[in-house]
Amino acid sequence: MILKNTILCLATLLSLNAYGQVQTTPNEALNRPPKAMQEFRAGWIATVANINWPSKPGLSPAEQQQEAVALLDLLKKLNFNAAILQIRPQADALYESSLEPWSFFLTGAQGKAPEPYYDPLAFWVEAAHDRGLELHVWLNPYRAHHLSGGEPSAKSIVKAKPDLVVKLKDGQYWMDPSKKEVQDHSLAVVKDIVKRYDIDGVHFDDYFYPYDSYNGGADFPDDQSWAAYQQSGGKLSRGDWRRESVNSFIEKVYKEIKAEKKYVKFGISPFGIWRPGYPESIEGMDQYDKLYADAKLWLNKGWVDYFSPQLYWTVNAQKLSFPVLLGWWQSENTKGRHLWPGMNIGLGGDEKNVDEIINQIMITRGMLPNSKGALHWSMAGLVKHEKLRQGLIDGPYQKQALVPPSEWLDKKAPKKPEVAVVSKDSLWQIRWSHPEKSDVFRWVVYFKYGDKWNYRILNRKDEFLDILATVKRAKTSIPLNAYAVTAVDRTGNESEFEEHQLINSKP
């Protein structure tokens, strides 16, 4: 109860309404048009070890597609607007690739294509977009082979280019991030995907150099690469040399994505702590020293479009507090990128944990009101926990939301739609068209009963919305008296709002 009261007080102090929008005075509200809420809401969909999809290797394409649609339909039902799909879990591909073999997690044999043939990523992109969801592809840049990944095929990097990988003590294979050929290969994989698929984002998680537990606590086995670096005259310390290898790769990935398709966002979800003591109350693992990931630098440099530290701890965990860490990362967000934290929705489906997630969302809205958002780990929590689903849809995700715009990528709004209205029984049918449909990803239909505006967000292929001519409020019939339609492009820019009055309020 204390926690709930704290959150309510925070929201009150920040003048937020129930949906996280900044409240205005009545005069301010009358003098500006309504605006749909903006908030990034994404679910991670893991394929490694068949965590989320497909449920097991070797399902038929029809079964795989059925499971994919069920996950996307759930995200749509819960008013999410993005899916983050793992398509490269271990230097393999859940899509057609000339660079890497088909994934074991898809067909049960690495290198074996789906039969009958289909391209899973092409299917996911279209199915997601048809539901108004962005589709971000999640790649592991350095993992070469996972323990659950079956037998490596002849095309696996483990067998085809064994000089680029090392074997860890737990049995996994890892690419050596310091080798130029490794960086070039992973960069080529990213470029190939961005070029050939109509994706909305590229996503890396927290696996750079591996956690030392994967190697029995021993140092990463790159003695040969380190010796070659020293012999070539390299002066950096071993830690700085490793970090520089990762840093240069991250910078290249960002630049190459933008060179191919500027609107495709690049996001990273690193381990939630940069270093212990940052800020001073924080204790825990040091990713800078253990994973050789200088995630703070990437944020400081603006080499990402969104940054999603995995803040998988509770609000009141004093040494690992969600809001304390979020506040510190925001203080490092010097380029003003999207800061959308990762939240752990796998804690459980009881009232306490549902309340925790809702509180974290509300804290995020209060601390980051200009670009709200969160990534949820993982889809399993949404699938399993009915109370969590209900808590989100009854609470913070009650209304639909647009993905916040990325103005550093594109500031140009699409042209406004051409709009008309026709009567249809006891309804009005609002219709629209657009001279540049390829520039439109979503539509927002605004409608006004009496003095109250509301909205619906519709998908790229929609062309009309049937809406009630009147609604009941306190036993009084209130007619629809105004409407508007806006177009939203791939980077979140919304067209000009133009209000249309309904002079004759009866169909």
Short mmCIF file of C-alpha atoms in Angstrom, two decimals:
data_model
loop_
_atom_site.label_atom_id
_atom_site.label_comp_id
_atom_site.label_asym_id
_atom_site.label_seq_id
_atom_site.Cartn_x
_atom_site.Cartn_y
_atom_site.Cartn_z
CA MET A 1 0.00 0.00 0.00
CA ILE A 2 2.90 2.33 0.76
CA LEU A 3 4.29 1.71 -2.71
CA LYS A 4 0.94 2.43 -4.36
CA ASN A 5 0.60 5.70 -2.47
CA THR A 6 4.11 6.70 -3.46
CA ILE A 7 3.36 6.15 -7.12
CA LEU A 8 0.08 8.04 -6.90
CA CYS A 9 1.84 10.97 -5.24
CA LEU A 10 4.50 10.97 -7.96
CA ALA A 11 1.87 11.00 -10.68
CA THR A 12 0.02 13.83 -8.94
CA LEU A 13 3.15 15.94 -8.59
CA LEU A 14 3.89 15.47 -12.28
CA SER A 15 0.29 16.34 -13.23
CA LEU A 16 -0.28 13.11 -15.12
CA ASN A 17 -3.66 11.67 -16.00
CA ALA A 18 -4.50 7.97 -15.92
CA TYR A 19 -2.91 7.40 -19.31
CA GLY A 20 0.32 9.21 -18.60
CA GLN A 21 -0.49 12.34 -20.60
CA VAL A 22 0.36 15.74 -19.17
CA GLN A 23 -2.76 17.48 -17.96
CA THR A 24 -3.63 20.94 -19.27
CA THR A 25 -5.85 23.67 -17.98
CA PRO A 26 -9.32 23.91 -19.57
CA ASN A 27 -8.31 26.94 -21.64
CA GLU A 28 -5.18 25.20 -22.93
CA ALA A 29 -7.18 22.12 -23.86
CA LEU A 30 -9.69 24.19 -25.84
CA ASN A 31 -6.97 25.91 -27.81
CA ARG A 32 -5.17 22.87 -29.16
CA PRO A 33 -6.29 19.74 -31.01
CA PRO A 34 -6.48 16.35 -29.32
CA LYS A 35 -3.52 14.02 -29.66
CA ALA A 36 -3.29 10.24 -29.45
CA MET A 37 -1.08 8.91 -26.70
CA GLN A 38 2.51 8.08 -27.64
CA GLU A 39 4.21 5.17 -25.90
CA PHE A 40 6.39 2.31 -27.11
CA ARG A 41 5.00 -1.03 -25.91
CA ALA A 42 6.96 -4.07 -27.03
CA GLY A 43 7.16 -7.76 -26.23
CA TRP A 44 10.35 -9.80 -26.63
CA ILE A 45 9.80 -13.07 -28.53
CA ALA A 46 12.74 -15.43 -27.97
CA THR A 47 13.49 -18.31 -30.32
CA VAL A 48 16.67 -19.64 -28.68
CA ALA A 49 15.85 -22.93 -26.94
CA ASN A 50 12.31 -22.39 -28.30
CA ILE A 51 11.53 -20.16 -25.31
CA ASN A 52 8.62 -18.31 -26.96
CA TRP A 53 8.38 -19.36 -30.63
CA PRO A 54 8.09 -21.82 -32.20
CA SER A 55 7.03 -23.96 -29.25
CA LYS A 56 9.34 -26.74 -30.42
CA PRO A 57 11.57 -27.49 -33.42
CA GLY A 58 10.12 -29.25 -36.41
CA LEU A 59 6.56 -27.95 -36.39
CA SER A 60 4.94 -27.66 -39.80
CA PRO A 61 4.91 -24.21 -41.40
CA ALA A 62 1.15 -24.03 -40.81
CA GLU A 63 1.65 -24.75 -37.10
CA GLN A 64 4.48 -22.21 -36.87
CA GLN A 65 2.33 -19.57 -38.53
CA GLN A 66 -0.62 -20.35 -36.27
CA GLU A 67 1.56 -19.86 -33.19
CA ALA A 68 3.02 -16.64 -34.61
CA VAL A 69 -0.42 -15.20 -35.31
CA ALA A 70 -1.60 -16.11 -31.80
CA LEU A 71 1.30 -14.14 -30.26
CA LEU A 72 0.75 -11.15 -32.52
CA ASP A 73 -3.01 -11.19 -31.89
CA LEU A 74 -2.32 -11.17 -28.15
CA LEU A 75 -0.03 -8.15 -28.48
CA LYS A 76 -2.66 -6.35 -30.53
CA LYS A 77 -5.41 -7.22 -28.03
CA LEU A 78 -3.31 -5.78 -25.19
CA ASN A 79 -2.70 -2.55 -27.14
CA PHE A 80 1.02 -3.17 -27.68
CA ASN A 81 2.54 -1.65 -30.80
CA ALA A 82 5.76 -3.61 -31.36
CA ALA A 83 7.16 -7.13 -31.38
CA ILE A 84 10.88 -7.89 -31.01
CA LEU A 85 11.53 -11.24 -32.67
CA GLN A 86 14.79 -13.15 -32.24
CA ILE A 87 15.82 -14.26 -35.74
CA ARG A 88 19.54 -14.96 -35.22
CA PRO A 89 19.93 -16.87 -31.95
CA GLN A 90 23.24 -18.64 -32.71
CA ALA A 91 24.79 -17.48 -35.99
CA ASP A 92 21.89 -19.10 -37.79
CA ALA A 93 18.73 -17.77 -39.40
CA LEU A 94 14.99 -17.99 -38.91
CA TYR A 95 14.73 -16.49 -42.41
CA GLU A 96 16.17 -17.20 -45.83
CA SER A 97 19.86 -16.34 -45.78
CA SER A 98 22.83 -16.95 -48.04
CA LEU A 99 25.17 -16.04 -45.18
CA GLU A 100 24.09 -18.44 -42.43
CA PRO A 101 22.21 -21.77 -42.18
CA TRP A 102 18.56 -22.23 -41.33
CA SER A 103 18.04 -22.41 -37.57
CA PHE A 104 17.78 -25.67 -35.65
CA PHE A 105 15.09 -24.05 -33.49
CA LEU A 106 12.88 -23.76 -36.56
CA THR A 107 13.13 -27.14 -38.27
CA GLY A 108 15.01 -29.38 -35.83
CA ALA A 109 18.07 -29.65 -38.09
CA GLN A 110 20.41 -26.75 -38.70
CA GLY A 111 20.56 -25.95 -42.40
CA LYS A 112 17.18 -27.50 -43.18
CA ALA A 113 14.59 -25.15 -44.73
CA PRO A 114 10.90 -25.21 -43.75
CA GLU A 115 8.90 -27.76 -45.72
CA PRO A 116 6.73 -26.84 -47.49
CA TYR A 117 8.87 -23.76 -47.96
CA TYR A 118 8.08 -20.32 -46.57
CA ASP A 119 10.15 -17.45 -45.22
CA PRO A 120 9.25 -16.99 -41.52
CA LEU A 121 10.58 -13.43 -41.29
CA ALA A 122 8.63 -12.27 -44.34
CA PHE A 123 5.54 -13.83 -42.78
CA TRP A 124 6.13 -12.16 -39.40
CA VAL A 125 6.71 -8.73 -40.97
CA GLU A 126 3.46 -8.78 -42.92
CA ALA A 127 1.43 -10.29 -40.09
CA ALA A 128 2.77 -7.74 -37.61
CA HIS A 129 2.17 -4.77 -39.92
CA ASP A 130 -1.35 -5.98 -40.69
CA ARG A 131 -2.02 -5.67 -36.95
CA GLY A 132 -0.44 -2.25 -36.59
CA LEU A 133 2.64 -3.63 -34.85
CA GLU A 134 6.23 -2.69 -35.60
CA LEU A 135 8.49 -5.71 -36.15
CA HIS A 136 12.03 -5.40 -34.77
CA VAL A 137 14.53 -8.17 -35.55
CA TRP A 138 16.62 -9.32 -32.60
CA LEU A 139 20.10 -10.64 -33.37
CA ASN A 140 22.84 -12.05 -31.18
CA PRO A 141 25.99 -10.58 -32.72
CA TYR A 142 28.60 -13.01 -31.29
CA ARG A 143 27.00 -16.25 -30.08
CA ALA A 144 28.09 -19.01 -32.49
CA HIS A 145 26.34 -22.07 -31.03
CA HIS A 146 24.02 -22.56 -28.06
CA LEU A 147 23.90 -25.65 -25.88
CA SER A 148 20.34 -26.41 -27.02
CA GLY A 149 21.10 -25.74 -30.70
CA GLY A 150 21.55 -29.29 -31.98
CA GLU A 151 24.42 -30.41 -34.19
CA PRO A 152 26.18 -27.58 -36.07
CA SER A 153 25.77 -27.94 -39.82
CA ALA A 154 28.58 -27.74 -42.36
CA LYS A 155 27.58 -24.11 -43.00
CA SER A 156 27.74 -23.19 -39.31
CA ILE A 157 30.53 -20.74 -38.53
CA VAL A 158 31.71 -23.29 -35.96
CA LYS A 159 32.66 -25.70 -38.77
CA ALA A 160 33.05 -23.40 -41.76
CA LYS A 161 35.32 -20.87 -40.03
CA PRO A 162 36.60 -22.46 -36.81
CA ASP A 163 39.40 -19.89 -36.51
CA LEU A 164 36.76 -17.23 -35.73
CA VAL A 165 35.24 -19.02 -32.74
CA VAL A 166 36.27 -20.34 -29.34
CA LYS A 167 34.69 -23.07 -27.25
CA LEU A 168 33.61 -22.12 -23.74
CA LYS A 169 33.75 -24.49 -20.79
CA ASP A 170 29.96 -24.89 -20.68
CA GLY A 171 30.01 -26.24 -24.25
CA GLN A 172 28.88 -23.12 -26.11
CA TYR A 173 30.83 -21.63 -29.00
CA TRP A 174 31.44 -17.88 -29.14
CA MET A 175 32.82 -15.68 -31.88
CA ASP A 176 35.90 -13.64 -31.01
CA PRO A 177 34.66 -10.01 -31.10
CA SER A 178 38.16 -8.64 -31.63
CA LYS A 179 38.57 -10.27 -35.05
CA LYS A 180 37.79 -8.07 -38.03
CA GLU A 181 36.32 -11.00 -39.96
CA VAL A 182 33.83 -11.60 -37.12
CA GLN A 183 32.77 -7.97 -37.16
CA ASP A 184 32.52 -7.93 -40.94
CA HIS A 185 30.43 -11.10 -40.98
CA SER A 186 27.93 -9.96 -38.33
CA LEU A 187 27.73 -6.55 -40.00
CA ALA A 188 26.99 -8.23 -43.35
CA VAL A 189 24.16 -10.19 -41.68
CA VAL A 190 22.61 -6.96 -40.38
CA LYS A 191 22.92 -5.18 -43.74
CA ASP A 192 21.40 -8.15 -45.59
CA ILE A 193 18.33 -8.22 -43.34
CA VAL A 194 17.78 -4.46 -43.45
CA LYS A 195 18.09 -4.42 -47.22
CA ARG A 196 15.77 -7.34 -48.00
CA TYR A 197 13.03 -7.11 -45.36
CA ASP A 198 10.53 -4.39 -44.50
CA ILE A 199 11.48 -4.35 -40.82
CA ASP A 200 11.11 -1.45 -38.39
CA GLY A 201 14.11 -2.04 -36.16
CA VAL A 202 17.28 -4.04 -35.44
CA HIS A 203 17.83 -5.11 -31.86
CA PHE A 204 20.80 -6.45 -29.83
CA ASP A 205 20.47 -7.70 -26.26
CA ASP A 206 23.12 -8.05 -23.52
CA TYR A 207 25.38 -10.73 -25.06
CA PHE A 208 28.64 -9.14 -26.15
CA TYR A 209 31.63 -10.87 -24.60
CA PRO A 210 30.00 -13.78 -22.74
CA TYR A 211 29.17 -13.89 -19.05
CA ASP A 212 32.17 -15.49 -17.32
CA SER A 213 29.92 -18.17 -15.84
CA TYR A 214 29.72 -19.64 -19.36
CA ASN A 215 33.46 -20.28 -19.17
CA GLY A 216 33.61 -21.64 -15.65
CA GLY A 217 34.63 -18.26 -14.26
CA ALA A 218 37.77 -18.19 -16.41
CA ASP A 219 38.77 -15.33 -18.69
CA PHE A 220 37.59 -15.30 -22.30
CA PRO A 221 39.98 -17.53 -24.31
CA ASP A 222 41.36 -15.00 -26.80
CA ASP A 223 45.08 -15.32 -26.03
CA GLN A 224 45.96 -15.73 -29.70
CA SER A 225 44.11 -12.56 -30.78
CA TRP A 226 45.55 -10.60 -27.84
CA ALA A 227 49.10 -11.68 -28.66
CA ALA A 228 48.62 -10.69 -32.31
CA TYR A 229 47.35 -7.27 -31.24
CA GLN A 230 50.37 -6.70 -29.00
CA GLN A 231 52.79 -7.85 -31.68
CA SER A 232 51.24 -5.36 -34.11
CA GLY A 233 52.12 -2.54 -31.71
CA GLY A 234 48.82 -2.20 -29.91
CA LYS A 235 49.02 -0.13 -26.73
CA LEU A 236 45.58 -0.57 -25.12
CA SER A 237 45.06 -2.64 -22.02
CA ARG A 238 43.37 -5.98 -22.63
CA GLY A 239 40.05 -4.72 -21.26
CA ASP A 240 40.15 -1.51 -23.29
CA TRP A 241 41.13 -3.50 -26.41
CA ARG A 242 38.10 -5.74 -25.98
CA ARG A 243 35.79 -2.80 -25.34
CA GLU A 244 37.14 -0.96 -28.37
CA SER A 245 36.37 -3.99 -30.54
CA VAL A 246 32.75 -3.95 -29.41
CA ASN A 247 32.46 -0.14 -29.55
CA SER A 248 33.68 0.09 -33.14
CA PHE A 249 31.28 -2.67 -34.17
CA ILE A 250 28.28 -0.93 -32.57
CA GLU A 251 29.15 2.34 -34.30
CA LYS A 252 29.46 0.57 -37.66
CA VAL A 253 26.14 -1.21 -37.24
CA TYR A 254 24.35 2.08 -36.57
CA LYS A 255 25.91 3.80 -39.57
CA GLU A 256 25.29 0.90 -41.94
CA ILE A 257 21.62 0.63 -40.96
CA LYS A 258 21.11 4.34 -41.62
CA ALA A 259 22.96 4.15 -44.94
CA GLU A 260 20.55 1.45 -46.10
CA LYS A 261 17.24 2.63 -44.57
CA LYS A 262 17.34 5.67 -42.34
CA TYR A 263 13.94 4.97 -40.74
CA VAL A 264 14.95 1.53 -39.41
CA LYS A 265 15.64 2.00 -35.71
CA PHE A 266 18.60 0.45 -33.92
CA GLY A 267 18.03 -0.56 -30.32
CA ILE A 268 20.15 -2.23 -27.65
CA SER A 269 19.02 -3.75 -24.35
CA PRO A 270 22.22 -4.07 -22.30
CA PHE A 271 22.55 -5.42 -18.78
CA GLY A 272 20.80 -2.92 -16.50
CA ILE A 273 23.87 -1.79 -14.53
CA TRP A 274 26.73 -0.01 -16.26
CA ARG A 275 29.09 -0.29 -13.29
CA PRO A 276 28.52 -0.73 -9.54
CA GLY A 277 28.40 2.66 -7.86
CA TYR A 278 26.69 4.37 -10.80
CA PRO A 279 24.73 5.80 -9.13
CA GLU A 280 26.30 5.41 -5.72
CA SER A 281 23.65 3.13 -4.15
CA ILE A 282 23.87 0.51 -6.90
CA GLU A 283 25.59 -2.85 -6.41
CA GLY A 284 25.81 -5.78 -8.80
CA MET A 285 27.64 -7.07 -11.85
CA ASP A 286 29.99 -4.80 -13.78
CA GLN A 287 29.15 -5.15 -17.49
CA TYR A 288 31.93 -2.72 -18.41
CA ASP A 289 34.50 -5.06 -16.82
CA LYS A 290 32.81 -8.46 -17.37
CA LEU A 291 31.02 -8.20 -20.73
CA TYR A 292 33.36 -5.49 -22.08
CA ALA A 293 30.24 -3.54 -23.00
CA ASP A 294 30.62 0.21 -22.52
CA ALA A 295 26.87 0.71 -22.91
CA LYS A 296 27.06 4.21 -21.45
CA LEU A 297 29.33 5.27 -24.30
CA TRP A 298 26.89 4.01 -26.94
CA LEU A 299 24.11 6.06 -25.35
CA ASN A 300 26.35 9.12 -24.92
CA LYS A 301 27.42 8.95 -28.56
CA GLY A 302 23.90 8.44 -29.91
CA TRP A 303 24.79 5.17 -31.66
CA VAL A 304 21.28 3.92 -30.90
CA ASP A 305 17.77 5.13 -31.63
CA TYR A 306 16.37 3.49 -28.52
CA PHE A 307 18.12 2.23 -25.43
CA SER A 308 16.50 -0.41 -23.21
CA PRO A 309 18.61 -1.36 -20.20
CA GLN A 310 17.33 -4.56 -18.65
CA LEU A 311 16.00 -3.16 -15.37
CA TYR A 312 14.65 -6.48 -14.13
CA TRP A 313 14.59 -5.50 -10.47
CA THR A 314 11.78 -4.14 -8.33
CA VAL A 315 11.09 -0.56 -7.35
CA ASN A 316 12.04 -1.13 -3.71
CA ALA A 317 15.20 -3.21 -4.32
CA GLN A 318 17.48 -0.66 -2.69
CA LYS A 319 20.75 -1.84 -4.26
CA LEU A 320 19.17 -2.51 -7.68
CA SER A 321 16.20 -0.14 -7.73
CA PHE A 322 14.27 0.22 -10.99
CA PRO A 323 13.64 4.01 -10.73
CA VAL A 324 17.11 4.76 -9.38
CA LEU A 325 18.77 3.00 -12.31
CA LEU A 326 16.32 4.50 -14.79
CA GLY A 327 17.10 7.98 -13.51
CA TRP A 328 20.83 7.40 -13.86
CA TRP A 329 20.55 6.13 -17.42
CA GLN A 330 18.42 9.15 -18.30
CA SER A 331 21.16 11.43 -16.92
CA GLU A 332 23.49 9.80 -19.47
CA ASN A 333 21.04 10.22 -22.37
CA THR A 334 22.86 13.28 -23.66
CA LYS A 335 21.70 12.85 -27.28
CA GLY A 336 18.03 12.61 -26.34
CA ARG A 337 17.43 9.12 -27.70
CA HIS A 338 14.43 7.03 -26.68
CA LEU A 339 15.01 5.46 -23.26
CA TRP A 340 12.56 2.57 -23.02
CA PRO A 341 13.57 0.25 -20.16
CA GLY A 342 13.28 -3.52 -20.18
CA MET A 343 10.85 -4.87 -17.56
CA ASN A 344 10.68 -8.41 -16.21
CA ILE A 345 7.08 -9.59 -16.49
CA GLY A 346 8.10 -13.15 -15.69
CA LEU A 347 8.14 -12.52 -11.94
CA GLY A 348 4.70 -14.10 -11.64
CA GLY A 349 1.04 -13.50 -12.25
CA ASP A 350 -0.11 -12.76 -8.71
CA GLU A 351 -1.47 -9.41 -7.60
CA LYS A 352 1.83 -8.28 -6.08
CA ASN A 353 3.83 -8.76 -9.28
CA VAL A 354 1.10 -7.34 -11.51
CA ASP A 355 1.10 -4.26 -9.27
CA GLU A 356 4.90 -4.08 -9.58
CA ILE A 357 4.80 -3.95 -13.39
CA ILE A 358 2.01 -1.37 -13.43
CA ASN A 359 3.98 0.77 -10.97
CA GLN A 360 7.09 0.52 -13.13
CA ILE A 361 5.14 1.64 -16.19
CA MET A 362 3.70 4.60 -14.30
CA ILE A 363 7.13 5.56 -12.95
CA THR A 364 8.54 5.42 -16.47
CA ARG A 365 5.77 7.72 -17.69
CA GLY A 366 6.43 10.17 -14.89
CA MET A 367 10.20 10.23 -15.33
CA LEU A 368 10.24 10.19 -19.14
CA PRO A 369 7.06 12.00 -20.21
CA ASN A 370 8.40 13.11 -23.60
CA SER A 371 9.06 9.58 -24.87
CA LYS A 372 7.26 6.95 -22.85
CA GLY A 373 7.82 3.26 -23.41
CA ALA A 374 8.86 -0.17 -22.15
CA LEU A 375 9.99 -3.55 -23.45
CA HIS A 376 8.56 -6.60 -21.70
CA TRP A 377 10.52 -9.81 -21.06
CA SER A 378 9.06 -11.98 -22.30
CA MET A 379 5.95 -13.09 -24.19
CA ALA A 380 5.72 -16.08 -21.84
CA GLY A 381 4.57 -13.79 -19.03
CA LEU A 382 1.76 -12.38 -21.14
CA VAL A 383 0.72 -15.84 -22.35
CA LYS A 384 0.74 -17.45 -18.88
CA HIS A 385 -0.62 -14.80 -16.55
CA GLU A 386 -4.25 -13.79 -16.97
CA LYS A 387 -4.09 -11.30 -14.09
CA LEU A 388 -1.15 -9.57 -15.75
CA ARG A 389 -3.00 -9.30 -19.06
CA GLN A 390 -6.09 -7.96 -17.31
CA GLY A 391 -4.07 -5.56 -15.20
CA LEU A 392 -2.42 -4.05 -18.27
CA ILE A 393 -5.56 -3.73 -20.39
CA ASP A 394 -7.65 -2.39 -17.49
CA GLY A 395 -4.85 -0.04 -16.44
CA PRO A 396 -1.93 1.58 -18.26
CA TYR A 397 -2.58 -0.06 -21.64
CA GLN A 398 -6.31 0.63 -21.68
CA LYS A 399 -5.95 2.99 -24.63
CA GLN A 400 -4.04 2.46 -27.84
CA ALA A 401 -0.78 4.34 -28.34
CA LEU A 402 1.45 5.39 -31.21
CA VAL A 403 5.18 4.72 -31.20
CA PRO A 404 6.86 8.04 -30.24
CA PRO A 405 8.52 9.79 -33.20
CA SER A 406 12.28 9.66 -33.78
CA GLU A 407 12.84 13.23 -34.90
CA TRP A 408 16.60 12.81 -35.45
CA LEU A 409 15.73 10.32 -38.21
CA ASP A 410 12.92 12.22 -39.89
CA LYS A 411 10.89 15.31 -38.97
CA LYS A 412 8.73 15.51 -42.07
CA ALA A 413 5.10 14.66 -41.38
CA PRO A 414 3.03 12.95 -44.08
CA LYS A 415 0.39 14.88 -45.96
CA LYS A 416 -3.02 14.94 -44.33
CA PRO A 417 -5.58 12.43 -45.61
CA GLU A 418 -8.59 13.29 -47.73
CA VAL A 419 -11.63 12.61 -45.54
CA ALA A 420 -15.35 12.12 -46.10
CA VAL A 421 -18.31 10.89 -44.08
CA VAL A 422 -21.41 9.01 -45.19
CA SER A 423 -24.47 7.83 -43.29
CA LYS A 424 -24.94 4.14 -42.66
CA ASP A 425 -28.04 3.08 -40.69
CA SER A 426 -27.52 4.45 -37.16
CA LEU A 427 -23.83 5.01 -37.86
CA TRP A 428 -21.52 7.45 -39.52
CA GLN A 429 -18.90 5.89 -41.77
CA ILE A 430 -15.71 7.95 -41.82
CA ARG A 431 -13.69 7.30 -44.97
CA TRP A 432 -10.23 8.45 -45.98
CA SER A 433 -7.66 8.19 -48.74
CA HIS A 434 -4.13 9.44 -49.16
CA PRO A 435 -2.08 10.59 -52.16
CA GLU A 436 1.05 8.84 -50.82
CA LYS A 437 -0.10 5.62 -49.18
CA SER A 438 3.42 4.22 -49.09
CA ASP A 439 4.30 6.98 -46.60
CA VAL A 440 1.60 5.87 -44.13
CA PHE A 441 2.00 3.18 -41.48
CA ARG A 442 -1.05 3.90 -39.30
CA TRP A 443 -4.14 6.12 -39.20
CA VAL A 444 -5.65 7.92 -36.24
CA VAL A 445 -9.38 8.63 -36.31
CA TYR A 446 -10.43 11.27 -33.80
CA PHE A 447 -14.10 11.70 -32.91
CA LYS A 448 -15.98 14.05 -30.64
CA TYR A 449 -19.24 13.49 -28.77
CA GLY A 450 -20.40 16.66 -27.06
CA ASP A 451 -17.21 18.30 -25.82
CA LYS A 452 -15.21 15.09 -25.36
CA TRP A 453 -12.67 13.85 -27.92
CA ASN A 454 -11.53 10.24 -28.24
CA TYR A 455 -9.56 8.30 -30.85
CA ARG A 456 -8.95 4.96 -32.53
CA ILE A 457 -5.64 3.93 -34.10
CA LEU A 458 -6.08 1.89 -37.26
CA ASN A 459 -3.73 -0.01 -39.52
CA ARG A 460 -2.12 0.82 -42.84
CA LYS A 461 -4.66 -1.05 -45.01
CA ASP A 462 -7.77 0.35 -43.28
CA GLU A 463 -9.84 2.83 -45.29
CA PHE A 464 -12.89 3.51 -43.14
CA LEU A 465 -14.33 3.35 -39.63
CA ASP A 466 -17.98 2.90 -38.69
CA ILE A 467 -18.84 4.93 -35.63
CA LEU A 468 -22.01 5.37 -33.60
CA ALA A 469 -24.07 8.45 -34.40
CA THR A 470 -24.88 8.89 -30.71
CA VAL A 471 -23.63 7.56 -27.39
CA LYS A 472 -25.32 7.42 -24.00
CA ARG A 473 -23.98 9.45 -21.11
CA ALA A 474 -25.93 9.64 -17.88
CA LYS A 475 -29.07 8.52 -19.76
CA THR A 476 -28.61 11.32 -22.30
CA SER A 477 -27.96 10.74 -25.99
CA ILE A 478 -24.90 12.66 -27.12
CA PRO A 479 -24.45 13.03 -30.91
CA LEU A 480 -21.20 12.80 -32.80
CA ASN A 481 -20.44 16.37 -33.78
CA ALA A 482 -16.85 16.40 -35.10
CA TYR A 483 -14.16 14.10 -36.43
CA ALA A 484 -10.67 14.12 -37.91
CA VAL A 485 -8.27 11.65 -39.49
CA THR A 486 -4.47 11.86 -39.41
CA ALA A 487 -1.77 9.79 -41.10
CA VAL A 488 1.31 8.50 -39.24
CA ASP A 489 4.53 7.54 -41.02
CA ARG A 490 7.19 4.93 -40.23
CA THR A 491 9.14 7.19 -37.88
CA GLY A 492 6.08 8.29 -35.92
CA ASN A 493 5.39 11.67 -37.53
CA GLU A 494 1.68 12.53 -37.52
CA SER A 495 0.04 14.66 -40.20
CA GLU A 496 -1.76 17.91 -39.57
CA PHE A 497 -4.98 17.67 -37.57
CA GLU A 498 -7.99 19.07 -39.43
CA GLU A 499 -11.31 19.07 -37.60
CA HIS A 500 -14.49 18.36 -39.60
CA GLN A 501 -17.81 19.46 -38.12
CA LEU A 502 -20.98 17.43 -38.47
CA ILE A 503 -23.64 20.08 -39.03
CA ASN A 504 -26.41 17.54 -39.37
CA SER A 505 -25.72 15.24 -36.43
CA LYS A 506 -28.12 12.50 -37.56
CA PRO A 507 -27.22 9.95 -40.26
#
